[in-house]
Coordinates of C-alpha atoms and ligand atoms in Angstrom, one line a residue:
M152 CA -18.4 10.9 28.3
D153 CA -21.0 13.0 26.3
A154 CA -22.4 10.7 23.6
T155 CA -21.5 13.2 20.9
G156 CA -18.7 15.2 22.5
P157 CA -15.0 14.9 22.0
V158 CA -13.1 12.0 23.6
A159 CA -10.2 12.5 26.0
G160 CA -6.6 12.3 24.9
P161 CA -3.9 14.5 23.4
V162 CA -5.2 16.7 20.6
V163 CA -1.8 17.4 19.0
G164 CA 0.0 14.6 17.2
G165 CA 3.0 14.8 14.9
P166 CA 6.6 14.1 15.7
G167 CA 6.4 15.9 19.0
L168 CA 4.5 13.1 20.7
P169 CA 6.6 11.2 23.2
Q170 CA 8.2 8.3 21.3
R171 CA 7.7 5.3 23.6
R172 CA 5.3 2.5 24.0
Q173 CA 3.2 2.7 27.2
L174 CA 0.1 0.8 28.2
V175 CA -2.1 2.3 30.9
T176 CA -5.1 0.0 30.4
E177 CA -5.8 -3.3 28.9
L178 CA -6.4 -3.1 25.1
P179 CA -8.9 -2.1 24.0
G180 CA -9.4 0.1 27.0
P181 CA -12.7 1.3 28.5
R182 CA -13.1 4.4 26.2
S183 CA -12.3 2.3 23.1
R184 CA -14.8 -0.3 24.2
E185 CA -17.4 2.5 24.6
L186 CA -16.7 3.7 21.1
L187 CA -16.8 0.1 19.8
A188 CA -20.3 -0.2 21.1
R189 CA -21.3 3.0 19.4
R190 CA -19.6 1.8 16.2
E191 CA -21.5 -1.4 16.2
A192 CA -24.8 0.4 16.4
A193 CA -23.9 3.0 13.7
V194 CA -21.3 1.6 11.3
A195 CA -21.9 -1.1 8.8
R196 CA -20.1 -4.3 9.7
G197 CA -18.9 -4.7 6.1
V198 CA -16.3 -2.1 7.0
S199 CA -14.3 -4.2 9.4
T200 CA -11.7 -3.1 12.0
M201 CA -8.6 -5.1 12.7
F202 CA -7.8 -3.8 16.1
P203 CA -10.6 -1.7 17.8
V204 CA -8.3 0.8 19.6
F205 CA -9.6 4.2 18.8
V206 CA -6.9 6.8 18.0
A207 CA -6.7 10.3 19.6
A208 CA -3.4 11.4 18.2
A209 CA -0.5 10.0 16.2
G210 CA 3.0 11.0 15.1
G211 CA 6.5 9.6 14.5
G212 CA 6.1 5.9 15.2
I213 CA 3.4 6.2 17.9
L214 CA -0.4 6.0 18.0
V215 CA -2.0 7.3 21.2
D216 CA -5.5 6.0 21.9
V217 CA -8.5 7.5 23.7
D218 CA -7.5 5.7 26.9
G219 CA -4.0 7.2 26.9
N220 CA -2.2 4.1 25.7
A221 CA 0.8 4.7 23.4
L222 CA 1.1 2.0 20.8
I223 CA 3.9 1.4 18.2
D224 CA 2.6 1.8 14.7
L225 CA 4.0 -0.8 12.3
G226 CA 1.2 -0.3 9.8
S227 CA 1.1 3.4 8.8
G228 CA -2.6 3.1 8.1
I229 CA -1.7 0.5 5.4
A230 CA 1.4 2.3 4.0
V231 CA -0.1 5.8 3.9
T232 CA 1.6 7.8 6.7
T233 CA 5.0 6.9 5.3
I234 CA 6.4 10.3 6.4
G235 CA 4.7 10.0 9.8
N236 CA 1.3 11.2 11.0
S237 CA 0.6 14.9 11.0
A238 CA 4.1 15.6 9.6
P239 CA 4.8 19.3 10.2
A240 CA 5.1 20.3 6.5
V241 CA 1.8 18.6 5.7
V242 CA 0.1 20.3 8.6
D243 CA 1.5 23.7 7.5
H244 CA 0.5 23.3 3.8
V245 CA -2.9 22.0 4.7
V246 CA -3.7 24.7 7.3
R247 CA -2.7 27.4 4.8
Q248 CA -4.8 25.9 2.1
V249 CA -7.9 25.3 4.3
Q250 CA -7.8 28.9 5.2
A251 CA -7.6 30.0 1.6
F252 CA -10.2 27.8 0.0
T253 CA -11.3 24.1 0.4
H254 CA -12.7 23.2 -3.0
T255 CA -13.5 24.7 -6.4
C256 CA -13.3 21.5 -8.5
F257 CA -10.3 21.5 -10.9
M258 CA -12.7 20.8 -13.8
I259 CA -14.5 24.1 -13.1
T260 CA -12.1 26.7 -11.9
P261 CA -8.6 25.3 -11.4
Y262 CA -5.8 26.1 -8.9
E263 CA -2.0 25.9 -8.8
G264 CA -1.6 23.1 -6.3
Y265 CA -3.0 20.5 -8.7
I266 CA -0.4 21.5 -11.4
A267 CA 2.4 21.6 -8.9
V268 CA 1.7 18.0 -7.8
C269 CA 1.6 16.9 -11.5
E270 CA 5.0 18.7 -12.0
Q271 CA 6.4 16.8 -9.0
L272 CA 5.1 13.5 -10.3
A273 CA 6.7 14.1 -13.7
R274 CA 10.0 14.8 -11.9
L275 CA 9.8 11.9 -9.4
T276 CA 8.5 9.0 -11.5
P277 CA 11.1 6.9 -13.4
G278 CA 12.0 8.0 -17.0
S279 CA 13.0 11.3 -18.5
H280 CA 10.3 11.2 -21.2
D281 CA 7.5 13.7 -21.6
K282 CA 4.8 12.9 -19.0
R283 CA 1.3 14.0 -18.0
S284 CA -0.7 13.2 -14.8
A285 CA -4.3 13.1 -13.7
L286 CA -5.3 13.2 -10.1
F287 CA -8.0 11.2 -8.3
N288 CA -8.9 10.3 -4.7
S289 CA -8.2 6.6 -4.1
G290 CA -5.8 3.9 -5.2
A291 CA -8.7 2.0 -6.9
E292 CA -9.7 5.1 -8.8
A293 CA -6.1 5.6 -10.1
V294 CA -5.9 2.0 -11.2
E295 CA -9.3 2.1 -12.9
N296 CA -8.4 5.3 -14.7
A297 CA -5.0 3.8 -15.8
V298 CA -7.0 1.0 -17.4
K299 CA -9.4 3.4 -19.1
I300 CA -6.4 5.3 -20.6
A301 CA -4.7 2.2 -21.8
R302 CA -7.8 1.0 -23.5
I303 CA -8.5 4.2 -25.3
H304 CA -4.9 4.5 -26.3
T305 CA -4.5 1.0 -27.7
G306 CA -8.1 0.5 -29.0
R307 CA -7.9 -2.9 -27.3
Q308 CA -9.8 -4.4 -24.3
A309 CA -7.9 -7.2 -22.6
V310 CA -6.2 -6.5 -19.3
V311 CA -3.7 -8.9 -17.9
V312 CA -3.4 -9.2 -14.1
F313 CA -1.5 -11.6 -11.9
D314 CA -2.2 -14.2 -9.2
H315 CA -2.5 -12.7 -5.7
A316 CA -3.0 -9.2 -7.2
Y317 CA -4.8 -6.5 -5.2
H318 CA -6.0 -3.4 -7.1
G319 CA -9.1 -2.2 -5.1
R320 CA -12.8 -2.7 -4.3
T321 CA -14.7 -0.8 -7.0
N322 CA -16.4 -2.9 -9.7
L323 CA -13.5 -2.9 -12.2
T324 CA -10.8 -3.2 -9.5
M325 CA -12.6 -6.1 -7.8
A326 CA -12.3 -7.9 -11.1
L327 CA -8.6 -7.0 -11.2
T328 CA -8.1 -8.3 -7.6
A329 CA -7.4 -12.0 -7.2
K330 CA -8.7 -13.0 -3.8
N331 CA -12.3 -13.9 -3.5
H332 CA -13.1 -13.5 0.2
P333 CA -13.6 -10.9 1.5
Y334 CA -13.1 -8.7 -1.5
K335 CA -15.4 -10.2 -4.2
N336 CA -17.6 -12.9 -2.7
G337 CA -21.2 -12.2 -3.6
F338 CA -20.5 -8.8 -5.2
G339 CA -20.5 -9.7 -8.8
P340 CA -21.1 -9.6 -11.7
F341 CA -17.5 -8.5 -12.5
A342 CA -16.2 -6.5 -15.4
P343 CA -15.2 -8.6 -18.4
E344 CA -11.9 -8.8 -20.4
I345 CA -9.7 -9.4 -17.3
Y346 CA -7.3 -12.3 -17.6
R347 CA -5.2 -13.6 -14.7
V348 CA -1.7 -15.2 -15.2
P349 CA 0.9 -16.7 -12.8
L350 CA 3.1 -14.4 -10.8
S351 CA 6.7 -14.9 -9.8
Y352 CA 6.5 -16.1 -6.2
P353 CA 10.1 -17.2 -5.4
F354 CA 9.3 -18.8 -2.0
R355 CA 6.6 -21.0 -3.6
D356 CA 7.7 -21.6 -7.1
G357 CA 11.5 -21.4 -6.8
L358 CA 11.6 -20.1 -10.4
P359 CA 14.2 -17.6 -11.6
G360 CA 12.5 -14.3 -12.8
P361 CA 12.9 -14.9 -16.6
E362 CA 11.4 -18.4 -16.3
A363 CA 8.5 -17.2 -14.2
A364 CA 7.9 -14.4 -16.8
A365 CA 8.0 -16.9 -19.7
R366 CA 5.4 -19.0 -17.9
A367 CA 3.1 -15.9 -17.6
I368 CA 3.8 -14.8 -21.2
Q369 CA 3.0 -18.3 -22.5
V370 CA -0.5 -18.0 -20.9
I371 CA -1.0 -14.5 -22.2
E372 CA -0.1 -15.5 -25.8
S373 CA -2.1 -18.8 -25.8
Q374 CA -5.2 -17.7 -24.0
I375 CA -5.6 -14.0 -24.9
G376 CA -3.4 -13.2 -27.9
A377 CA -0.7 -10.5 -27.8
R378 CA -2.6 -8.2 -30.1
N379 CA -5.7 -8.1 -27.9
V380 CA -3.9 -6.9 -24.8
A381 CA -4.5 -3.2 -23.9
A382 CA -2.6 -3.3 -20.6
V383 CA -0.5 -5.5 -18.3
L384 CA -1.1 -4.4 -14.7
L385 CA 1.5 -5.4 -12.1
E386 CA 2.4 -4.5 -8.5
P387 CA 6.2 -4.4 -8.6
I388 CA 6.0 -5.9 -5.1
Q389 CA 2.6 -7.3 -4.2
G390 CA 1.0 -5.7 -1.2
E391 CA -2.2 -7.3 0.0
G392 CA -1.4 -10.5 -1.8
G393 CA 1.5 -11.2 0.5
F394 CA 4.4 -8.8 0.1
I395 CA 5.7 -10.9 -2.7
V396 CA 8.9 -9.7 -4.2
P397 CA 9.2 -11.3 -7.7
A398 CA 12.4 -13.0 -8.6
E399 CA 15.0 -10.7 -10.3
G400 CA 14.3 -10.1 -13.9
F401 CA 10.5 -10.9 -13.7
V402 CA 9.2 -7.3 -13.8
A403 CA 11.7 -6.3 -16.5
A404 CA 10.7 -9.3 -18.7
I405 CA 7.0 -8.6 -18.4
A406 CA 7.6 -4.9 -19.2
A407 CA 9.7 -5.8 -22.2
W408 CA 7.0 -8.2 -23.5
S409 CA 4.3 -5.5 -23.0
A410 CA 6.4 -3.0 -25.1
A411 CA 6.9 -5.5 -27.9
A412 CA 3.2 -6.4 -27.9
G413 CA 2.1 -2.8 -28.1
A414 CA 0.4 -3.1 -24.7
V415 CA 0.6 -0.5 -22.0
F416 CA 2.6 -1.6 -18.9
I417 CA 1.0 -0.2 -15.8
A418 CA 2.8 -0.3 -12.5
D419 CA 0.4 -0.3 -9.6
E420 CA 2.7 1.5 -7.1
V421 CA -0.2 2.4 -4.8
Q422 CA 1.4 0.6 -1.9
T423 CA 5.1 0.5 -3.0
G424 CA 5.4 4.2 -4.0
F425 CA 6.7 7.3 -2.4
A426 CA 9.9 6.0 -0.7
R427 CA 8.3 3.0 1.0
T428 CA 10.7 0.4 -0.5
G429 CA 13.9 2.4 -0.4
A430 CA 13.3 4.0 -3.8
M431 CA 10.8 6.7 -4.8
F432 CA 9.1 3.9 -6.8
A433 CA 9.7 0.2 -6.5
C434 CA 10.1 -0.2 -10.3
E435 CA 13.4 1.6 -9.9
H436 CA 14.8 -1.5 -8.1
E437 CA 14.1 -3.5 -11.3
G438 CA 15.5 -0.9 -13.7
V439 CA 12.0 -0.7 -15.3
V440 CA 10.3 2.5 -16.6
P441 CA 6.5 1.8 -16.7
D442 CA 4.3 3.4 -19.3
L443 CA 1.8 4.4 -16.6
I444 CA 2.2 4.5 -12.8
A445 CA -0.8 4.4 -10.4
A446 CA 0.2 6.1 -7.1
A447 CA -1.8 6.9 -4.0
K448 CA -1.4 6.1 -0.2
G449 CA 2.0 7.6 0.7
I450 CA 1.6 10.5 -1.8
A451 CA -0.1 12.9 0.6
G452 CA 0.7 12.0 4.2
G453 CA -2.8 10.7 5.0
L454 CA -5.1 12.9 2.9
P455 CA -6.9 11.1 0.1
L456 CA -5.1 11.6 -3.2
S457 CA -4.1 9.4 -6.1
A458 CA -2.5 9.8 -9.4
V459 CA -1.9 8.3 -12.8
T460 CA 1.3 9.5 -14.3
G461 CA 2.8 8.4 -17.6
R462 CA 4.0 8.8 -21.1
A463 CA 2.4 12.0 -22.6
E464 CA 1.4 10.2 -25.8
I465 CA -0.6 7.6 -23.8
M466 CA -2.1 10.0 -21.3
E467 CA -3.2 12.4 -24.0
S468 CA -5.2 9.7 -25.7
A469 CA -8.1 10.4 -23.4
H470 CA -10.3 13.1 -24.8
P471 CA -11.1 16.3 -22.8
G472 CA -13.8 15.5 -20.3
G473 CA -13.0 11.8 -20.4
L474 CA -11.2 11.8 -17.1
G475 CA -12.0 13.5 -13.8
G476 CA -14.3 13.5 -10.8
T477 CA -15.6 16.1 -8.4
Y478 CA -12.9 15.8 -5.8
G479 CA -9.9 14.5 -7.8
G480 CA -6.9 16.5 -6.9
N481 CA -8.7 18.4 -4.1
P482 CA -6.8 21.5 -3.0
L483 CA -6.2 20.2 0.5
A484 CA -4.9 16.8 -0.7
C485 CA -2.6 18.6 -3.2
A486 CA -1.3 20.9 -0.5
A487 CA -0.6 17.8 1.7
A488 CA 1.2 16.0 -1.2
L489 CA 3.5 19.0 -1.7
G490 CA 4.3 18.9 2.0
A491 CA 4.8 15.1 1.9
I492 CA 7.2 15.3 -1.0
E493 CA 9.1 18.1 0.6
T494 CA 9.4 16.0 3.8
I495 CA 10.6 12.9 1.9
E496 CA 13.4 14.8 0.2
R497 CA 14.4 17.1 3.1
D498 CA 14.5 14.2 5.7
G499 CA 16.2 11.7 3.4
L500 CA 13.4 9.2 3.8
I501 CA 14.4 7.0 0.9
E502 CA 17.7 6.4 2.7
R503 CA 15.7 5.9 6.0
A504 CA 13.7 3.2 4.3
R505 CA 16.9 1.4 3.3
A506 CA 18.3 1.8 6.8
I507 CA 15.1 0.3 8.3
E508 CA 15.6 -2.7 5.9
A509 CA 19.2 -3.0 7.0
R510 CA 18.1 -3.0 10.7
V511 CA 15.0 -5.3 10.5
L512 CA 15.7 -7.9 7.8
P513 CA 18.8 -9.5 9.5
R514 CA 16.8 -9.7 12.8
L515 CA 13.9 -11.4 11.0
R516 CA 16.3 -13.7 9.2
A517 CA 18.0 -14.7 12.5
L518 CA 14.5 -15.4 14.0
A519 CA 13.8 -17.7 11.0
A520 CA 16.7 -19.8 12.1
T521 CA 15.0 -20.6 15.5
V522 CA 11.3 -20.4 14.6
P523 CA 10.4 -23.3 12.3
A524 CA 7.1 -21.7 11.4
I525 CA 8.9 -18.9 9.6
G526 CA 8.9 -20.1 6.0
D527 CA 10.2 -17.0 4.4
V528 CA 11.4 -13.5 5.2
R529 CA 11.3 -10.9 2.5
G530 CA 10.7 -7.3 1.4
R531 CA 12.4 -4.1 0.6
G532 CA 12.9 -0.9 2.5
A533 CA 10.2 -0.5 5.1
M534 CA 7.9 -3.0 3.3
L535 CA 9.0 -6.2 5.0
A536 CA 7.2 -9.5 5.7
V537 CA 7.4 -12.9 7.4
E538 CA 5.4 -15.8 5.8
L539 CA 4.3 -18.4 8.3
V540 CA 3.8 -22.1 7.5
D541 CA 3.0 -25.2 9.4
P542 CA 6.4 -26.6 10.0
A543 CA 5.1 -30.2 9.6
T544 CA 3.5 -29.7 6.2
G545 CA 4.9 -26.5 4.9
R546 CA 1.4 -25.3 4.3
P547 CA 0.3 -21.6 4.9
D548 CA -0.6 -21.2 8.6
A549 CA -3.2 -18.4 8.9
A550 CA -4.1 -19.3 12.5
A551 CA -0.5 -18.9 13.7
T552 CA -0.3 -15.6 11.8
T553 CA -3.4 -14.3 13.5
A554 CA -2.2 -15.5 16.9
V555 CA 1.2 -13.7 16.5
A556 CA -0.6 -10.5 15.3
R557 CA -2.9 -10.6 18.3
R558 CA -0.1 -11.1 20.7
C559 CA 1.6 -8.0 19.3
H560 CA -1.6 -6.0 19.5
T561 CA -2.1 -6.9 23.1
A562 CA 1.4 -5.7 23.9
G563 CA 0.8 -2.4 22.1
V564 CA 2.4 -3.1 18.7
V565 CA 0.2 -2.6 15.7
V566 CA 1.2 -5.2 13.1
L567 CA -0.8 -6.1 10.0
T568 CA -1.3 -9.3 8.2
C569 CA -1.8 -10.0 4.5
G570 CA -1.6 -12.7 1.9
T571 CA -4.0 -14.7 -0.2
D572 CA -3.8 -17.4 2.4
G573 CA -3.8 -14.9 5.3
N574 CA -0.4 -16.2 6.5
V575 CA 1.9 -13.2 6.1
L576 CA 2.8 -10.7 8.8
R577 CA 3.7 -7.4 7.2
L578 CA 5.7 -4.5 8.6
L579 CA 5.0 -1.1 7.2
P580 CA 6.4 1.3 9.8
P581 CA 6.3 5.0 9.2
L582 CA 9.8 6.2 8.0
A583 CA 9.6 8.7 10.9
I584 CA 9.9 5.9 13.4
G585 CA 13.1 6.0 15.6
D586 CA 15.4 3.0 16.0
D587 CA 14.6 2.6 19.7
L588 CA 10.9 2.2 18.9
L589 CA 11.6 -0.1 16.0
D590 CA 13.8 -2.3 18.2
D591 CA 11.2 -2.4 20.9
A592 CA 8.5 -3.4 18.4
L593 CA 10.8 -6.1 17.0
G594 CA 11.4 -7.5 20.5
V595 CA 7.6 -7.9 20.9
L596 CA 7.3 -9.5 17.5
A597 CA 10.2 -11.8 18.2
G598 CA 8.6 -12.9 21.5
A599 CA 5.2 -13.5 19.8
L600 CA 6.9 -15.6 17.0
E601 CA 9.0 -17.5 19.6
S602 CA 5.8 -18.4 21.5
L603 CA 4.6 -20.4 18.5
A604 CA 4.5 -24.2 19.2
G605 CA 7.7 -25.8 18.0
A606 CA 9.9 -22.8 18.3
A607 CA 13.3 -23.5 19.7
A608 CA 14.0 -22.0 23.1
R609 CA 16.4 -19.1 22.9
Ligands
PLZ147 N1 -3.5 -1.1 -5.4 C1 -1.4 -2.2 -4.7 O1 -2.4 -1.9 -2.1 C2 -4.9 -0.7 -1.4 C3 -6.6 -2.0 0.8 C4 -7.1 -2.5 2.1 P1 -7.5 2.3 -2.3 N2 -4.5 -1.6 -0.4 C5 -5.1 -1.6 0.9 C6 -8.6 -2.9 2.0 O2 -8.9 -3.9 2.6 O3 -9.4 -2.2 1.4 C7 -4.4 -0.8 -2.8 C8 -3.2 -1.4 -3.1 C9 -2.7 -1.5 -4.4 C10 -4.7 -0.5 -5.1 C11 -5.2 -0.3 -3.9 C12 -6.5 0.4 -3.7 O4 -6.3 1.6 -3.0 O5 -7.0 3.7 -1.9 O6 -7.8 1.5 -1.1 O7 -8.6 2.4 -3.2

């Protein structure tokens, strides 16, 4: 292979790729190993890679690597390619846009795509109130801007965040994120006026939602003071922290307290948004209408785009020129978002996420009956997880979790882990995945879980 030339493999991805798992080399294969060596000599190790299999094409539920192996994708690039890689509507919109113009900067000479995305966000986010949106590039940028807007709107500074929260890697969002290693360790000092309170974590605390909310609110009132709180920032289902679905009533009680306190309730729907959980936004499952929503990931089928959408009176508190960025709402990303939204609605992907839940959750629950290391099975839609514990002590078992993920990888199933304690296997399949592929991947996962010591023989 030429050191700088293209690598072999199919160049056309999308749903036309053959939808079956097929391994033709060991993983990673020889071409991937070559790229890994180049990577080690050129890419900073701080940017880590979970599974060094280099991708040549992807579509539906399949990733094809540079050695010609076809792997099942249960990660969607961390919940981004929810509609599938290179979805045709995204490709069409982006190709047309890239031929017309690639960038002007919306703050200089604007274009229609940006407005069209903001109109769609007003239509798709919960609540029928008057809304405004602003577009950015990453999830962290959206969260950070939501906090800026909440602070200028309220004239207050304190931001309430929760145990296990993940909100990003920029300076402010590192402070908002709970887990020290690898996200924060050594990277301080961190932004001030961030206060962390207990989350509802049913598997670990067993509390009903309203009681868990009362526990959090008690900490807010005694340690911060309701009148100092600019924003309460919550992932309606926690992502990196462990796919933690709060007990029923928790999110609603926190949102109600925020409203009464005059604080802005911000839902971080970066991971949960855009059909992933079987609703356009996960807050809908809780009957909650957030003041502001931060969205990213699934919004644009793989192109970098994020948004803050919310109540007009809050959004309009920021003065002209107070929000923005060179690339925010880039024309290609906006074109992709319009294609992604079209795909979600045309292909009934919200319903597809629910169907995936109905297919996968019972299977995981059945496995929990025979594998003592499975402490909990949870999630919504196509955001599902298995929390692994040491059966003897009930403690989080990160080593077993890594071992199961590795076994899946070796068999050609890309499964991700998460959790403050690193002991949660998470499933984030693209909604474009077929049932056959899903069943094949679940079979591999089941085998890997059953191989854990102490699992009963089938
Ligand atoms: N809020 C809820 O899940 C990103 C990060 C992976 P960015 N999650 C994946 C990693 O190790 O960096 C995320 C999220 C929630 C915010 C973010 C941040 O989104 O687009 O990565 O900035």
